[in-house]
Amino acid sequence: MAQILFTYVAVLLALSKPSVAFQQQVLSSFIYTQHGDRTPLYSREAHVLTPYGARQMYNAGSRFRSRYLTTTFNSAGGTTAIRDISHYQLNPDDVSILANNDQFNVASAQAFMQGLYPPLADAANLNYTQMAGISDLANGTNIVAPLNGYQYPPVRTASSYDLNSIWIDGAADCPAWTQRLVEYYNTSDFEFLYTSTLAFYQGLGDDFLSNNFAPNDLGYFDSYYIWDYLQYEYLHNSTLRNTISSLNMTRAKIFAADWVYAMFANRTDPVKSISGRSLATQILSTFNNAIQMEGQTNKLNLWFGDFSPMVSFAALAGLTSNQNAIFYNIPPMGSSFVIELFSMVADDSSTSGFPNTSDMFVRFFFQNGTDEYSDLVNYPLFGRSPSSEYVSYSEFVSGLSQFSLSGVREWCETCGSYSIFCPAYTGVDDSPISNSSHRRGLSPTVAGVIGALVALAVVAFVFVLLMLLAGFRVHRKEGKKRSSIAGFKGSQKLASDQDLTLPKGGAGATVLSTEPETSKGHERVGSWELREQAKKKEAGQMGAVTSPPPRRSSYEEDEVHVDPYAPAVKPHDHV
Ligand SMILES: *[C@@H]1O[C@H](CO)[C@@H](O)[C@H](O)[C@H]1NC(C)=O
Ligand SMILES: *[C@@H]1O[C@H](CO)[C@@H](O)[C@H](O)[C@H]1NC(C)=O
Ligand SMILES: *[C@@H]1O[C@H](CO)[C@@H](O)[C@H](O)[C@H]1NC(C)=O
Ligand SMILES: *[C@@H]1O[C@H](CO)[C@@H](O)[C@H](O)[C@H]1NC(C)=O
Ligand SMILES: *[C@@H]1O[C@H](CO)[C@@H](O)[C@H](O)[C@H]1NC(C)=O
Ligand SMILES: *[C@@H]1O[C@H](CO)[C@@H](O)[C@H](O)[C@H]1NC(C)=O
Ligand SMILES: *[C@@H]1O[C@H](CO)[C@@H](O)[C@H](O)[C@H]1NC(C)=O
Ligand SMILES: *[C@@H]1O[C@H](CO)[C@@H](O)[C@H](O)[C@H]1NC(C)=O
Ligand SMILES: *[C@@H]1O[C@H](CO)[C@@H](O)[C@H](O)[C@H]1NC(C)=O
């Protein structure tokens, strides 16, 4: 029924171009953009956005500026400009920006925003440096911000302690996902790919990778990291660019895409596709917010993160097909998924109010990178025919609801996560609303962690009381770095380890202040470590895993950490 109506509207629209009976208007747009060019993940150096990557993101932002901010009405009966959005001066209420908290994602967001809302004193903007009540001083001078009136965007970031991290990278701290990876390394599919590509990877290793990759890390299980590295070198290293054959580059790319596809794009596996499910959940809630607020907020929703939610979402939303083989690939850096909520209202109804949801439609675009040949291309959602450019809002909601999550709790349960925020959502507290049947999914580990957390909370409470009453201070252990903290875990930090690892019955607690470290990472798990884990499991000798030292440390910087293995707090200073 809706489809028929919709076709009818489309036909009307096509027939009535000159008189413009229907007018199209973008109400809200959700744009998930992959970070720009960054240094390779297979490295213990800090992973940073390169200047080239910053340009990519700037270009991406400029393109969306011309689509959503500076475009004017066109003869086709509408505009792609977003309704009521500020065109020159960034209005924080108009945008909602979330970046995964790696440097390259946060910097990507900033560079993108520079393109989207350029500095106010740029020539074309000169008339907009005056912000009533904000930029002028009492003596009549109008002040322009540094860097030619640079506009400071409100970028929110999500660390793994923040529950927003599950929406922007659902698979990152998901133990169940890691378990699926270990299982994948024990399948015949994997075995076949591994053996048939081994010679290729060892050859690549001899020719190009020997300086960086340990010999044991050369294989299909590391195909993504190898591709990530080659891609970077191909762009930055003329020796490699001139010697590697394009055939071998293509091979490396295809094998990497295969690994990525197997681990993220499995529609039937609720865990492997978790990052796409997380993303879908937030797209729905964003559009719902925009509608509830009648377009006052969430006009442009800009997310910056890894490729995995894109790959996963494409599979779930039926974008991947033989006609659209592009979605079998790893999306290029700087590429965007764009989901637009727009309305189609009759011109003569002259209701300038916010449209009804029955007049709303949703369409999907893929911006395949930022170079001059890249383009914003419309693809049909939910495996529809290519002529189906959009779906009604209600169809969109019911389509995404097939796989979206009901909330944080579903994520925590699907992942079997013991992230710090999960206990609050999995109903393990003793509050009256908790339902004992909620406890089914709780593993003994989780229960142990919660017990330890409660114990810690008690310790912390007593400690705070002491501080208040007696004026104790925490001894600040200068220079104590994570390397020494990591000692208690042994040097083998497996990717399956979670950020918070607590012993059962851990005794005291010490509050440490860690020095900021430059090398930090929120990168994807190290697949070679997991392969080792799978092997050792088979051989029945877990516990003696020999893998390279962790590239990912277990603690966030800049935060006060609780180390349960350390001696109990010693009051150091009396005031
Ligand atoms: C600024 O505004 C004035 C008058 O409002 C106009 O004449 C001038 O062309 C504008 N300049 C720019 C750069 O838009
Ligand atoms: C107004 O005050 C600002 C800041 O104190 C100063 O920089 C500026 O020169 C003043 N302008 C005039 C016209 O006095
Ligand atoms: C591709 O790499 C393999 C080794 O991995 C090498 O033997 C072969 O010559 C390369 N092919 C081309 C076309 O360069
Ligand atoms: C460039 O690539 C070549 C061949 O892989 C390698 O030997 C060399 O160290 C690389 N140069 C830099 C600066 O990384
Ligand atoms: C999806 O994952 C399941 C196991 O999690 C596996 O059995 C199945 O073969 C996978 N499907 C594809 C198409 O890879
Ligand atoms: C929304 O629908 C109601 C009745 O269904 C109608 O009165 C109103 O004008 C519509 N609003 C717009 C903006 O189309
Ligand atoms: C992007 O898509 C356009 C149009 O489909 C195509 O011409 C171009 O080659 C693609 N670019 C990349 C980098 O994939
Ligand atoms: C607990 O959950 C079960 C099913 O999930 C439900 O039937 C029952 O009414 C719930 N009990 C309470 C007290 O909410
Ligand atoms: C690997 O698979 C075999 C059978 O397919 C199974 O018996 C074994 O337990 C699996 N090993 C791991 C580590 O999952």
XYZ file of C-alpha atoms and ligand atoms in Angstrom:
701
model
C 0.000 0.000 0.000
C 2.670 2.434 1.025
C 4.660 1.372 -1.988
C 1.774 2.135 -4.307
C 1.210 5.498 -2.739
C 4.857 6.157 -2.967
C 5.032 5.276 -6.655
C 2.064 7.540 -7.165
C 3.898 10.389 -5.497
C 6.979 9.700 -7.593
C 4.933 9.704 -10.786
C 3.244 12.925 -9.804
C 6.602 14.428 -9.091
C 7.938 13.379 -12.463
C 4.900 14.678 -14.327
C 4.723 17.981 -12.598
C 8.236 19.278 -12.787
C 7.511 22.706 -14.227
C 4.653 23.523 -11.860
C 6.408 21.931 -8.834
C 3.483 20.351 -7.081
C 5.665 18.571 -4.577
C 8.607 19.918 -2.820
C 11.436 17.984 -1.367
C 13.221 19.079 1.757
C 15.968 17.418 3.773
C 15.077 17.324 7.454
C 17.996 15.428 8.921
C 21.030 13.585 7.679
C 23.060 10.916 9.396
C 26.576 10.648 7.992
C 28.983 7.963 9.103
C 32.433 8.781 7.773
C 35.494 6.629 7.961
C 38.589 8.478 9.182
C 41.096 9.719 6.617
C 44.550 8.368 5.835
C 46.344 7.441 9.052
C 49.526 5.653 10.032
C 49.267 1.848 9.920
C 47.806 -0.045 12.862
C 50.528 -2.673 12.839
C 52.894 -0.493 14.751
C 53.399 0.481 18.320
C 53.792 4.110 17.379
C 50.820 6.350 17.989
C 48.316 6.020 15.177
C 47.698 9.486 13.813
C 45.856 11.171 10.998
C 48.311 12.236 8.287
C 48.166 15.666 6.652
C 46.884 13.891 3.548
C 44.180 12.315 5.683
C 43.264 15.726 7.068
C 42.883 17.007 3.514
C 40.685 14.074 2.649
C 38.436 14.874 5.562
C 38.431 18.577 4.768
C 37.340 17.733 1.229
C 34.652 15.424 2.524
C 33.344 18.218 4.747
C 33.381 20.693 1.858
C 31.360 18.347 -0.303
C 28.694 18.025 2.332
C 28.781 21.776 2.789
C 27.809 22.237 -0.808
C 25.095 19.622 -0.573
C 23.501 20.660 2.700
C 24.429 24.260 3.463
C 25.068 26.383 0.431
C 22.893 24.815 -2.221
C 19.825 26.672 -3.402
C 16.485 25.597 -4.748
C 16.710 23.724 -7.975
C 14.263 23.316 -10.800
C 13.617 19.678 -9.906
C 11.260 20.816 -7.187
C 13.265 21.090 -4.045
C 16.593 21.446 -2.456
C 19.138 19.264 -0.758
C 19.814 22.002 1.768
C 18.839 21.031 5.278
C 15.788 22.765 6.629
C 16.537 25.756 8.855
C 20.220 25.068 9.234
C 22.765 27.773 9.888
C 24.773 28.292 6.705
C 27.890 30.120 7.854
C 28.061 30.293 11.604
C 28.178 26.895 13.194
C 25.236 26.496 15.536
C 25.999 23.687 18.004
C 22.310 22.792 18.187
C 22.267 21.950 14.501
C 24.979 19.334 14.615
C 25.618 16.247 16.667
C 29.159 14.969 16.308
C 30.507 11.749 17.756
C 33.989 10.368 17.168
C 35.637 7.224 18.348
C 38.339 8.452 20.680
C 41.428 7.576 18.659
C 43.467 10.546 17.569
C 42.818 9.825 13.906
C 39.066 9.758 14.406
C 38.896 12.906 16.495
C 41.227 14.760 14.136
C 39.142 13.501 11.220
C 36.066 15.024 12.783
C 37.833 18.336 13.242
C 39.184 18.457 9.696
C 35.780 17.501 8.318
C 34.183 20.308 10.298
C 36.705 22.789 8.944
C 35.434 21.946 5.492
C 31.808 21.987 6.549
C 31.956 25.287 8.428
C 35.045 27.142 7.208
C 36.573 30.025 9.188
C 34.256 33.001 9.291
C 36.737 35.536 7.981
C 37.308 33.627 4.754
C 36.604 35.961 1.893
C 33.218 34.529 1.010
C 32.086 34.687 4.604
C 33.187 38.194 5.525
C 29.680 39.327 6.310
C 29.201 36.635 8.971
C 31.913 37.480 11.452
C 29.450 39.522 13.435
C 27.655 37.358 15.985
C 25.053 39.405 17.751
C 25.790 39.640 21.447
C 28.790 37.339 21.225
C 31.524 38.700 19.032
C 31.312 42.410 19.813
C 32.726 44.160 22.825
C 31.332 47.054 24.798
C 33.656 49.516 23.085
C 32.163 48.604 19.707
C 34.931 46.384 18.350
C 33.959 43.163 16.614
C 36.380 40.398 17.550
C 37.192 37.603 15.117
C 38.368 34.269 16.591
C 41.938 33.059 15.926
C 42.882 31.424 12.626
C 40.662 33.766 10.643
C 37.582 33.104 12.676
C 38.022 29.364 13.113
C 34.823 27.716 14.292
C 35.140 25.302 17.181
C 32.894 22.301 16.667
C 31.420 20.372 19.610
C 33.021 16.971 18.996
C 32.012 14.322 21.492
C 34.325 11.380 21.838
C 33.646 7.951 23.265
C 36.265 5.952 25.098
C 35.672 2.324 25.968
C 34.467 3.389 29.425
C 31.736 5.427 27.807
C 28.665 3.552 26.771
C 28.481 5.568 23.561
C 31.483 3.525 22.441
C 29.193 0.554 21.875
C 27.205 2.524 19.312
C 30.109 3.790 17.302
C 32.162 0.589 17.366
C 30.000 -2.226 18.590
C 32.548 -4.987 18.021
C 35.521 -3.298 19.657
C 35.123 -4.461 23.233
C 32.840 -7.346 22.611
C 34.138 -10.634 24.081
C 31.611 -12.685 22.124
C 32.899 -11.173 18.888
C 36.455 -12.095 19.824
C 35.256 -15.605 20.550
C 33.735 -15.763 17.067
C 37.102 -14.796 15.662
C 38.810 -17.600 17.548
C 36.148 -19.965 16.207
C 36.633 -18.696 12.678
C 40.308 -19.565 12.886
C 39.268 -23.126 13.569
C 37.081 -23.552 10.471
C 37.896 -25.319 7.234
C 37.120 -22.095 5.318
C 39.844 -20.370 7.210
C 42.241 -23.277 6.897
C 41.773 -23.299 3.139
C 42.382 -19.568 2.764
C 45.278 -19.681 5.156
C 47.162 -22.439 3.362
C 46.412 -21.226 -0.137
C 47.668 -17.699 0.608
C 50.626 -18.551 2.797
C 53.182 -18.489 -0.014
C 51.829 -15.162 -1.222
C 52.130 -13.547 2.178
C 55.575 -14.947 2.797
C 56.671 -13.602 -0.580
C 55.260 -10.191 0.310
C 57.074 -10.485 3.598
C 60.414 -11.101 1.932
C 59.939 -8.245 -0.520
C 58.209 -5.532 1.482
C 57.253 -6.369 5.020
C 60.336 -7.882 6.604
C 61.314 -4.640 8.344
C 58.036 -4.389 10.126
C 56.178 -7.667 10.394
C 57.392 -10.569 12.472
C 57.554 -13.702 10.300
C 54.818 -15.345 12.362
C 52.488 -12.468 11.633
C 52.508 -13.043 7.887
C 49.401 -14.866 6.863
C 45.759 -14.584 5.981
C 44.792 -14.107 9.653
C 46.578 -10.766 9.465
C 45.354 -9.871 5.999
C 43.661 -6.706 7.190
C 46.724 -5.398 9.021
C 48.956 -6.239 6.087
C 46.625 -4.483 3.687
C 46.406 -1.532 6.047
C 50.185 -1.312 6.060
C 50.602 -1.762 2.291
C 47.955 0.818 1.580
C 49.781 3.344 3.719
C 53.184 2.602 2.197
C 51.749 2.643 -1.311
C 50.643 6.188 -0.672
C 53.753 7.392 1.151
C 56.730 5.271 0.087
C 57.961 5.635 -3.472
C 60.194 2.553 -3.273
C 57.299 0.308 -2.452
C 54.986 2.032 -4.898
C 57.391 1.496 -7.749
C 58.192 -2.118 -6.979
C 54.983 -3.781 -5.859
C 52.800 -5.028 -8.692
C 49.250 -3.827 -8.927
C 48.206 -7.466 -9.155
C 49.726 -8.166 -5.780
C 48.187 -5.021 -4.295
C 44.817 -6.202 -5.549
C 45.360 -9.649 -4.090
C 46.267 -8.239 -0.707
C 43.173 -6.065 -0.845
C 40.859 -8.920 -1.760
C 42.121 -11.228 0.970
C 41.782 -8.437 3.512
C 38.233 -7.737 2.353
C 37.515 -11.418 2.716
C 38.628 -11.484 6.332
C 36.670 -8.323 7.068
C 33.589 -9.648 5.348
C 33.718 -12.946 7.218
C 34.027 -11.219 10.569
C 31.658 -8.262 10.218
C 29.183 -8.875 7.445
C 27.547 -12.108 8.533
C 23.841 -11.269 8.543
C 22.796 -14.452 10.243
C 25.172 -14.111 13.145
C 23.971 -11.494 15.648
C 27.449 -11.196 17.126
C 29.548 -10.853 13.993
C 27.195 -8.138 12.753
C 27.034 -6.367 16.118
C 28.678 -3.147 14.960
C 26.110 -2.672 12.189
C 23.286 -3.431 14.579
C 24.624 -0.814 16.990
C 24.853 1.762 14.234
C 21.325 1.032 13.023
C 20.027 1.515 16.560
C 21.451 5.003 16.711
C 20.300 5.979 13.236
C 16.753 5.153 14.299
C 17.016 7.032 17.550
C 18.620 10.045 15.866
C 15.808 10.383 13.336
C 13.289 9.825 16.062
C 14.878 12.652 18.069
C 14.879 14.958 15.079
C 11.193 14.290 14.532
C 10.266 14.623 18.202
C 12.100 17.942 18.341
C 10.457 19.036 15.092
C 13.807 19.548 13.455
C 15.221 21.794 16.157
C 18.098 19.363 16.823
C 19.942 16.566 15.034
C 19.936 18.281 11.655
C 23.382 17.022 10.779
C 24.576 13.958 12.620
C 28.219 13.282 11.935
C 29.926 10.155 13.161
C 33.563 9.307 12.678
C 34.978 5.851 13.170
C 36.314 2.673 11.720
C 35.196 0.798 8.629
C 33.580 -2.096 10.507
C 30.163 -0.594 11.266
C 29.891 0.343 7.593
C 30.661 -3.158 6.338
C 28.293 -4.645 8.837
C 25.486 -2.167 8.217
C 25.758 -2.638 4.445
C 25.226 -6.365 4.827
C 22.336 -6.005 7.260
C 20.540 -3.281 5.309
C 20.600 -5.313 2.107
C 22.986 -2.996 0.280
C 25.408 -5.764 -0.583
C 24.471 -7.549 -3.776
C 26.014 -8.701 -7.002
C 24.964 -5.463 -8.691
C 26.458 -3.466 -5.854
C 29.665 -5.429 -5.443
C 31.294 -2.278 -4.101
C 29.915 -3.189 -0.680
C 31.967 -6.380 -0.613
C 35.066 -4.217 -0.338
C 36.537 -2.448 2.615
C 35.278 1.129 2.223
C 38.090 3.521 1.302
C 39.328 5.941 3.935
C 37.323 9.143 3.976
C 34.254 7.436 2.541
C 30.811 8.062 3.988
C 27.493 6.339 4.422
C 24.757 8.943 4.219
C 21.213 8.331 5.389
C 18.887 11.198 4.637
C 15.496 11.867 6.133
C 13.531 14.096 3.804
C 9.981 15.160 3.220
C 7.886 15.554 0.173
C 5.073 17.997 0.682
C 2.680 19.619 -1.715
C 3.801 23.081 -2.611
C 0.391 24.663 -2.366
C -0.381 23.315 1.088
C 1.831 26.202 2.202
C 2.117 24.737 5.668
C 5.502 25.915 6.753
C 5.255 23.705 9.850
C 7.250 20.567 10.388
C 5.973 17.845 8.051
C 4.059 14.803 9.212
C 5.925 11.501 9.368
C 3.616 10.152 6.689
C 5.246 12.643 4.304
C 8.752 11.546 5.216
C 11.104 9.331 3.256
C 14.587 7.977 3.700
C 17.327 7.403 1.150
C 20.817 6.025 1.330
C 23.977 7.292 -0.378
C 27.524 6.064 -0.475
C 30.321 8.564 -0.986
C 33.112 6.266 -2.130
C 36.093 8.246 -0.931
C 37.217 11.809 -1.362
C 39.239 11.854 -4.582
C 37.989 13.602 -7.676
C 36.451 10.441 -9.105
C 34.497 9.685 -6.008
C 30.854 10.404 -6.061
C 27.750 10.447 -3.930
C 25.733 7.528 -5.270
C 22.254 6.485 -4.249
C 21.728 2.762 -3.504
C 18.448 1.010 -2.720
C 17.986 -0.153 0.854
C 16.715 -3.579 1.884
C 17.698 -5.285 -1.339
C 15.117 -3.475 -3.435
C 15.350 -2.909 -7.156
C 17.778 -0.212 -8.300
C 14.879 2.054 -9.296
C 13.788 2.253 -5.678
C 15.619 5.406 -4.674
C 13.980 5.795 -1.321
C 11.645 4.173 1.157
C 8.973 5.693 3.327
C 10.008 6.563 6.851
C 7.798 3.861 8.339
C 9.265 1.215 6.031
C 12.715 2.392 6.998
C 11.934 2.073 10.679
C 10.492 -1.399 10.321
C 13.393 -2.454 8.080
C 16.064 -1.349 10.523
C 14.137 -2.660 13.490
C 14.676 -6.166 12.124
C 18.235 -6.034 13.366
C 18.668 -2.981 15.579
C 19.259 -3.407 19.289
C 16.692 -2.673 21.953
C 19.270 -0.871 24.068
C 22.520 -1.049 25.973
C 21.359 -4.149 27.749
C 20.942 -6.126 24.554
C 24.446 -5.177 23.512
C 25.868 -6.180 26.907
C 24.066 -9.507 26.778
C 24.876 -10.272 23.154
C 28.518 -9.565 23.781
C 28.702 -11.150 27.204
C 30.486 -7.954 28.055
C 31.777 -7.005 31.431
C 32.360 -3.406 30.452
C 32.102 -1.096 33.376
C 28.659 0.212 32.432
C 27.048 -3.144 31.739
C 26.104 -4.169 35.276
C 23.795 -1.171 35.432
C 21.877 -2.460 32.426
C 21.839 -6.202 32.837
C 19.610 -6.214 35.868
C 22.026 -7.632 38.397
C 21.380 -5.070 41.041
C 18.856 -5.738 43.769
C 16.575 -2.883 42.968
C 12.870 -3.716 42.852
C 12.663 -3.359 39.082
C 15.203 -6.063 38.506
C 13.703 -9.302 37.317
C 15.456 -12.482 38.300
C 15.014 -13.881 34.796
C 17.334 -11.124 33.600
C 20.160 -12.899 35.295
C 20.167 -15.823 32.961
C 22.833 -14.406 30.694
C 25.185 -13.581 33.497
C 28.385 -15.587 33.399
C 30.348 -16.425 36.545
C 33.062 -14.029 35.376
C 30.606 -11.193 35.247
C 29.275 -12.111 38.644
C 32.828 -12.138 39.971
C 33.529 -8.748 38.486
C 30.408 -7.333 39.977
C 31.282 -8.740 43.371
C 34.687 -7.152 43.108
C 33.155 -3.883 41.984
C 30.888 -3.844 44.982
C 33.865 -4.551 47.214
C 35.759 -1.734 45.548
C 32.832 0.605 45.912
C 32.805 -0.119 49.629
C 36.537 0.476 49.851
C 36.156 3.672 47.859
C 33.347 4.829 50.069
C 35.321 4.226 53.233
C 38.243 5.953 51.624
C 36.201 8.994 50.689
C 34.892 9.115 54.240
C 38.454 9.007 55.530
C 39.444 11.775 53.190
C 36.558 13.905 54.284
C 37.010 13.257 57.954
C 40.741 13.100 58.336
C 41.966 14.908 55.286
C 44.006 12.065 53.827
C 45.526 12.509 50.436
C 46.283 9.973 47.822
C 49.943 9.391 47.247
C 50.639 10.264 43.680
C 53.077 7.769 42.266
C 54.980 9.929 39.867
C 56.140 8.360 36.682
C 54.270 5.150 37.211
C 53.361 4.052 33.767
C 51.141 1.478 32.359
C 54.031 -0.788 31.621
C 54.410 -1.364 35.317
C 50.721 -1.706 35.853
C 50.599 -4.266 33.115
C 53.043 -6.356 35.070
C 50.314 -7.992 37.029
C 48.752 -9.345 33.917
C 51.993 -10.656 32.547
C 53.181 -9.102 29.378
C 50.649 -11.011 27.332
C 47.664 -8.796 27.066
C 45.408 -10.780 24.829
C 42.894 -8.942 22.794
C 40.152 -10.877 24.457
C 41.081 -9.322 27.766
C 38.796 -6.558 28.782
C 39.686 -3.142 29.958
C 38.712 -3.915 33.455
C 40.073 -7.147 34.817
C 39.377 -7.724 38.429
C 40.282 -10.709 40.545
C 37.772 -12.404 42.722
C 38.266 -11.195 46.221
C 40.952 -8.679 45.283
C 41.988 -7.123 48.529
C 43.017 -3.500 48.673
C 42.947 -0.768 46.135
C 45.409 1.912 45.212
C 44.577 4.977 43.280
C 47.205 5.626 40.688
C 47.718 8.572 38.486
C 49.227 7.488 35.199
C 51.304 9.656 32.972
C 49.777 10.362 29.615
C 51.349 8.210 26.968
C 51.660 9.185 23.386
C 51.220 5.710 22.084
C 47.708 4.680 22.711
C 45.366 2.749 20.634
C 41.849 1.635 20.390
C 42.649 -0.386 17.352
C 41.171 -3.624 16.324
C 42.240 -6.771 18.117
C 45.476 -8.385 17.090
C 44.379 -11.319 15.058
C 47.651 -13.187 15.218
C 47.411 -13.302 18.965
C 44.012 -14.855 18.671
C 45.200 -17.357 16.166
C 47.830 -18.379 18.671
C 45.119 -18.605 21.252
C 43.066 -20.873 19.014
C 46.068 -23.071 18.329
C 47.012 -23.360 21.943
C 43.477 -24.140 22.935
C 43.516 -27.022 20.551
C 46.805 -28.229 21.924
C 45.379 -27.855 25.405
C 48.085 -25.552 26.602
C 46.473 -22.221 27.136
C 48.232 -20.132 29.670
C 51.591 -20.448 27.991
C 50.694 -18.308 25.018
C 53.690 -16.745 23.397
C 52.636 -13.770 21.400
C 54.179 -10.382 20.807
C 53.791 -7.897 23.623
C 50.475 -6.107 23.539
C 49.994 -3.264 21.162
C 46.960 -2.257 23.036
C 47.181 -1.302 26.622
C 44.421 -2.078 28.976
C 43.920 1.263 30.588
C 42.744 4.582 29.396
C 45.092 7.423 30.022
C 44.311 10.599 31.867
C 42.152 8.825 34.322
C 42.562 7.664 37.826
C 42.898 3.934 37.838
C 42.201 1.400 40.433
C 44.730 -1.367 40.644
C 43.258 -4.181 42.660
C 46.566 -6.043 42.939
C 48.410 -3.251 44.599
C 48.737 -3.017 48.354
C 45.978 -1.310 50.213
C 45.871 2.459 50.301
C 48.453 3.982 52.546
C 47.525 7.356 53.835
C 50.606 9.310 52.969
C 50.073 12.908 53.827
C 48.321 14.315 56.748
C 47.049 17.795 56.411
C 28.263 41.993 2.573
O 27.028 42.691 2.689
C 26.959 43.867 1.923
C 25.654 44.567 2.196
O 24.866 43.843 3.058
C 27.096 43.531 0.451
O 27.062 44.705 -0.319
C 28.408 42.811 0.230
O 28.508 42.372 -1.105
C 28.496 41.587 1.137
N 29.817 41.003 0.995
C 30.015 39.710 0.820
C 31.430 39.261 0.741
O 29.097 38.920 0.724
C 38.132 47.554 22.441
O 38.651 46.633 23.401
C 39.524 45.625 22.888
C 39.899 44.677 23.998
O 40.235 45.361 25.153
C 40.730 46.282 22.235
O 41.551 45.275 21.660
C 40.259 47.232 21.146
O 41.351 47.908 20.583
C 39.277 48.233 21.686
N 38.754 49.025 20.589
C 38.650 50.343 20.647
C 38.072 51.009 19.462
O 39.055 50.939 21.623
C 53.421 -11.226 -6.384
O 54.063 -11.634 -5.194
C 54.712 -12.890 -5.277
C 55.267 -13.188 -3.921
O 54.367 -12.886 -2.928
C 55.779 -12.857 -6.291
O 56.396 -14.128 -6.379
C 55.185 -12.492 -7.627
O 56.200 -12.335 -8.588
C 54.408 -11.174 -7.503
N 53.673 -10.948 -8.727
C 53.913 -9.900 -9.498
C 53.092 -9.776 -10.741
O 54.705 -9.039 -9.156
C 59.870 1.940 1.732
O 59.625 0.628 1.285
C 60.800 -0.165 1.144
C 60.407 -1.472 0.511
O 59.370 -2.077 1.204
C 61.454 -0.333 2.510
O 62.625 -1.085 2.388
C 61.769 1.032 3.077
O 62.250 0.910 4.399
C 60.516 1.892 3.105
N 60.891 3.265 3.465
C 60.388 3.853 4.545
C 60.834 5.253 4.785
O 59.617 3.291 5.284
C 28.021 -16.855 9.644
O 28.505 -17.236 10.912
C 28.156 -18.551 11.288
C 28.725 -18.843 12.651
O 28.801 -17.747 13.470
C 28.694 -19.550 10.303
O 28.260 -20.847 10.649
C 28.205 -19.218 8.915
O 28.820 -20.053 7.983
C 28.556 -17.772 8.583
N 27.983 -17.433 7.302
C 28.724 -16.948 6.321
C 28.012 -16.622 5.058
O 29.921 -16.797 6.447
C -0.275 16.900 9.187
O -1.476 16.158 9.138
C -2.610 16.882 9.649
C -3.806 15.977 9.600
O -3.481 14.693 9.219
C -2.831 18.132 8.823
O -3.891 18.872 9.369
C -1.585 18.976 8.859
O -1.736 20.096 8.022
C -0.397 18.175 8.389
N 0.793 18.973 8.544
C 1.644 19.172 7.551
C 2.818 20.029 7.842
O 1.508 18.642 6.473
C 33.412 5.998 -7.047
O 32.205 5.878 -7.783
C 32.239 6.502 -9.041
C 30.853 6.430 -9.640
O 30.280 5.208 -9.386
C 33.290 5.816 -9.904
O 33.348 6.444 -11.163
C 34.631 5.927 -9.205
O 35.604 5.217 -9.920
C 34.560 5.400 -7.800
N 35.781 5.771 -7.122
C 36.373 4.985 -6.245
C 37.606 5.527 -5.613
O 35.943 3.894 -5.978
C 10.056 -11.142 34.858
O 10.198 -11.456 33.509
C 9.276 -12.455 33.076
C 9.582 -12.769 31.606
O 10.721 -12.143 31.142
C 7.855 -11.940 33.241
O 6.939 -12.928 32.839
C 7.635 -11.566 34.676
O 6.334 -10.981 34.823
C 8.675 -10.577 35.156
N 8.501 -10.302 36.567
C 8.506 -9.073 37.064
C 8.351 -8.958 38.529
O 8.646 -8.088 36.344
C 38.041 -26.683 16.631
O 37.063 -27.473 15.956
C 36.995 -28.817 16.424
C 35.973 -29.566 15.586
O 35.558 -28.840 14.488
C 36.621 -28.836 17.889
O 36.624 -30.156 18.358
C 37.617 -28.009 18.690
O 37.223 -27.933 20.032
C 37.700 -26.608 18.119
N 38.740 -25.864 18.824
C 38.515 -24.637 19.307
C 39.657 -23.972 19.957
O 37.443 -24.077 19.203
